[in-house]
mmCIF file of C-alpha atoms in Angstrom:
data_model
loop_
_atom_site.group_PDB
_atom_site.id
_atom_site.type_symbol
_atom_site.label_atom_id
_atom_site.label_comp_id
_atom_site.label_asym_id
_atom_site.label_seq_id
_atom_site.Cartn_x
_atom_site.Cartn_y
_atom_site.Cartn_z
ATOM 1 C CA MET A 975 0.000 0.000 0.000
ATOM 2 C CA LYS A 976 2.884 2.369 0.803
ATOM 3 C CA LYS A 977 4.473 1.658 -2.576
ATOM 4 C CA ALA A 978 1.193 2.422 -4.373
ATOM 5 C CA LYS A 979 0.901 5.762 -2.573
ATOM 6 C CA LYS A 980 4.522 6.541 -3.409
ATOM 7 C CA TYR A 981 4.048 5.746 -7.121
ATOM 8 C CA LEU A 982 0.741 7.645 -7.192
ATOM 9 C CA GLY A 983 2.473 10.698 -5.673
ATOM 10 C CA ILE A 984 5.282 10.522 -8.236
ATOM 11 C CA LEU A 985 2.768 10.125 -11.054
ATOM 12 C CA CYS A 986 0.727 13.125 -9.841
ATOM 13 C CA GLY A 987 3.881 15.228 -9.490
ATOM 14 C CA ALA A 988 4.957 14.343 -13.029
ATOM 15 C CA ALA A 989 1.490 15.205 -14.364
ATOM 16 C CA ILE A 990 1.590 18.602 -12.643
ATOM 17 C CA MET A 991 5.056 19.342 -14.028
ATOM 18 C CA CYS A 992 3.933 18.415 -17.550
ATOM 19 C CA SER A 993 0.854 20.624 -17.297
ATOM 20 C CA ILE A 994 3.056 23.540 -16.231
ATOM 21 C CA LEU A 995 5.727 23.038 -18.885
ATOM 22 C CA VAL A 996 3.581 22.301 -21.929
ATOM 23 C CA PRO A 997 1.680 25.637 -22.148
ATOM 24 C CA SER A 998 4.862 27.658 -21.629
ATOM 25 C CA CYS A 999 6.609 25.812 -24.461
ATOM 26 C CA ALA A 1000 3.663 25.700 -26.859
ATOM 27 C CA VAL A 1001 3.860 28.055 -29.820
ATOM 28 C CA ALA A 1002 0.658 29.355 -31.363
ATOM 29 C CA GLN A 1003 0.476 28.900 -35.093
ATOM 30 C CA PRO A 1004 -0.740 31.942 -37.043
ATOM 31 C CA THR A 1005 -4.088 31.396 -38.685
ATOM 32 C CA LYS A 1006 -5.011 32.654 -42.106
ATOM 33 C CA GLU A 1007 -7.894 35.067 -42.253
ATOM 34 C CA THR A 1008 -10.796 34.104 -44.403
ATOM 35 C CA PRO A 1009 -11.748 36.503 -47.198
ATOM 36 C CA ARG A 1010 -14.901 37.368 -45.247
ATOM 37 C CA GLU A 1011 -12.871 38.481 -42.181
ATOM 38 C CA THR A 1012 -10.659 40.648 -44.403
ATOM 39 C CA GLU A 1013 -13.736 42.245 -46.002
ATOM 40 C CA ASP A 1014 -15.207 42.944 -42.550
ATOM 41 C CA LYS A 1015 -12.015 44.738 -41.475
ATOM 42 C CA ILE A 1016 -11.963 46.851 -44.636
ATOM 43 C CA ALA A 1017 -15.667 47.695 -44.304
ATOM 44 C CA THR A 1018 -15.198 48.761 -40.676
ATOM 45 C CA GLU A 1019 -12.317 51.055 -41.617
ATOM 46 C CA GLU A 1020 -14.395 52.606 -44.403
ATOM 47 C CA ILE A 1021 -17.402 53.169 -42.140
ATOM 48 C CA GLN A 1022 -15.446 54.670 -39.244
ATOM 49 C CA PRO A 1023 -12.813 57.076 -40.594
ATOM 50 C CA ARG A 1024 -10.405 58.600 -38.119
ATOM 51 C CA TRP A 1025 -10.963 62.066 -39.579
ATOM 52 C CA GLU A 1026 -13.420 64.061 -41.623
ATOM 53 C CA GLU A 1027 -12.653 65.357 -45.082
ATOM 54 C CA CYS A 1028 -12.580 69.111 -45.579
ATOM 55 C CA THR A 1029 -15.599 70.495 -47.459
ATOM 56 C CA GLU A 1030 -13.726 73.661 -48.487
ATOM 57 C CA CYS A 1031 -10.625 72.304 -50.215
ATOM 58 C CA THR A 1032 -11.713 68.632 -50.575
ATOM 59 C CA ASP A 1033 -8.046 67.786 -50.220
ATOM 60 C CA GLY A 1034 -7.437 67.994 -46.502
ATOM 61 C CA LYS A 1035 -8.331 66.116 -43.363
ATOM 62 C CA VAL A 1036 -10.181 67.804 -40.516
ATOM 63 C CA TYR A 1037 -9.058 67.087 -36.955
ATOM 64 C CA LYS A 1038 -10.335 68.208 -33.562
ATOM 65 C CA THR A 1039 -7.933 70.868 -32.314
ATOM 66 C CA LYS A 1040 -9.454 71.828 -28.957
ATOM 67 C CA THR A 1041 -12.377 71.374 -26.596
ATOM 68 C CA VAL A 1042 -13.750 74.143 -24.368
ATOM 69 C CA TYR A 1043 -16.303 73.758 -21.564
ATOM 70 C CA THR A 1044 -18.532 76.518 -20.224
ATOM 71 C CA GLY A 1045 -19.442 76.632 -16.536
ATOM 72 C CA TRP A 1046 -22.331 74.657 -15.092
ATOM 73 C CA ILE A 1047 -25.585 76.665 -14.949
ATOM 74 C CA ARG A 1048 -28.683 75.645 -12.954
ATOM 75 C CA VAL A 1049 -31.525 75.574 -15.465
ATOM 76 C CA ARG A 1050 -34.350 73.875 -13.603
ATOM 77 C CA THR A 1051 -35.397 72.741 -10.117
ATOM 78 C CA ASN A 1052 -37.967 69.977 -9.641
ATOM 79 C CA PRO A 1053 -39.287 67.947 -6.710
ATOM 80 C CA CYS A 1054 -36.975 64.994 -5.996
ATOM 81 C CA ILE A 1055 -37.799 61.773 -7.868
ATOM 82 C CA HIS A 1056 -35.151 59.675 -6.075
ATOM 83 C CA GLY A 1057 -36.916 59.070 -2.759
ATOM 84 C CA GLY A 1058 -36.833 62.494 -1.138
ATOM 85 C CA GLU A 1059 -40.218 63.777 -2.290
ATOM 86 C CA GLU A 1060 -41.867 63.218 1.112
ATOM 87 C CA HIS A 1061 -39.111 65.275 2.780
ATOM 88 C CA GLY A 1062 -39.464 68.151 0.326
ATOM 89 C CA ASP A 1063 -36.051 67.518 -1.252
ATOM 90 C CA LEU A 1064 -35.332 68.913 -4.703
ATOM 91 C CA ASP A 1065 -33.453 67.897 -7.839
ATOM 92 C CA HIS A 1066 -31.454 70.674 -9.517
ATOM 93 C CA ARG A 1067 -30.722 70.208 -13.233
ATOM 94 C CA GLU A 1068 -27.486 71.821 -14.391
ATOM 95 C CA GLU A 1069 -26.227 72.161 -17.950
ATOM 96 C CA ARG A 1070 -23.039 73.259 -19.670
ATOM 97 C CA LYS A 1071 -21.855 73.563 -23.246
ATOM 98 C CA ARG A 1072 -18.975 71.568 -24.735
ATOM 99 C CA ILE A 1073 -17.533 73.322 -27.772
ATOM 100 C CA GLU A 1074 -15.246 71.272 -29.997
ATOM 101 C CA THR A 1075 -13.153 73.101 -32.602
ATOM 102 C CA TYR A 1076 -12.122 71.331 -35.810
ATOM 103 C CA GLN A 1077 -9.604 72.512 -38.398
ATOM 104 C CA CYS A 1078 -8.378 71.330 -41.797
ATOM 105 C CA VAL A 1079 -4.649 70.595 -41.908
ATOM 106 C CA ASN A 1080 -4.459 71.727 -45.545
ATOM 107 C CA CYS A 1081 -6.447 74.976 -45.908
ATOM 108 C CA LYS A 1082 -6.756 75.804 -42.164
ATOM 109 C CA GLN A 1083 -10.530 76.343 -42.437
ATOM 110 C CA GLY A 1084 -12.313 75.411 -39.240
ATOM 111 C CA TYR A 1085 -15.667 75.086 -37.562
ATOM 112 C CA ASP A 1086 -17.162 74.428 -34.125
ATOM 113 C CA LYS A 1087 -19.565 71.759 -32.898
ATOM 114 C CA THR A 1088 -21.533 72.545 -29.741
ATOM 115 C CA TYR A 1089 -23.017 69.922 -27.421
ATOM 116 C CA THR A 1090 -25.080 70.293 -24.244
ATOM 117 C CA GLU A 1091 -24.136 68.182 -21.214
ATOM 118 C CA ALA A 1092 -26.446 67.790 -18.227
ATOM 119 C CA ARG A 1093 -26.254 66.603 -14.649
ATOM 120 C CA VAL A 1094 -28.685 66.576 -11.715
ATOM 121 C CA TRP A 1095 -27.871 67.420 -8.093
ATOM 122 C CA CYS A 1096 -30.182 65.454 -5.781
ATOM 123 C CA GLU A 1097 -30.686 66.929 -2.295
ATOM 124 C CA PHE A 1098 -31.909 63.548 -1.002
ATOM 125 C CA PHE A 1099 -28.667 61.743 -1.929
ATOM 126 C CA ASN A 1100 -26.570 64.918 -1.529
ATOM 127 C CA ASP A 1101 -24.793 63.906 -4.743
ATOM 128 C CA TYR A 1102 -25.032 64.036 -8.521
ATOM 129 C CA VAL A 1103 -27.299 61.455 -10.139
ATOM 130 C CA ASN A 1104 -28.006 60.486 -13.740
ATOM 131 C CA ALA A 1105 -29.731 63.251 -15.678
ATOM 132 C CA ILE A 1106 -33.175 62.137 -16.830
ATOM 133 C CA ASP A 1107 -34.919 64.295 -19.426
#
């Protein structure tokens, strides 16, 4: 019985060593892409360009050059919808503008895009919560 336990222990130890060594020595073989996978990659690159083309010179690429944020302004106050309505707590909606400036690297023509961002201060939680329109 002692010999069987000894051999079983040696066998288990050898199995553990093999399981440790094999993955570290294994080399992954490169796989060939199917034509469909190649088409999918090309289509994705065509759909999602990394830049816009200039409408003025039609020769340049337009990149975002800067982003500016205005200050937060309280635009509306409503009764709390997060559990504080029976205590008379309020939700304060705040908004700010994000102005992104884009410019063509060729002709230097540029334009701005303006976005409105919102947040809500909840008196009940004493914290900002998700803005719900």
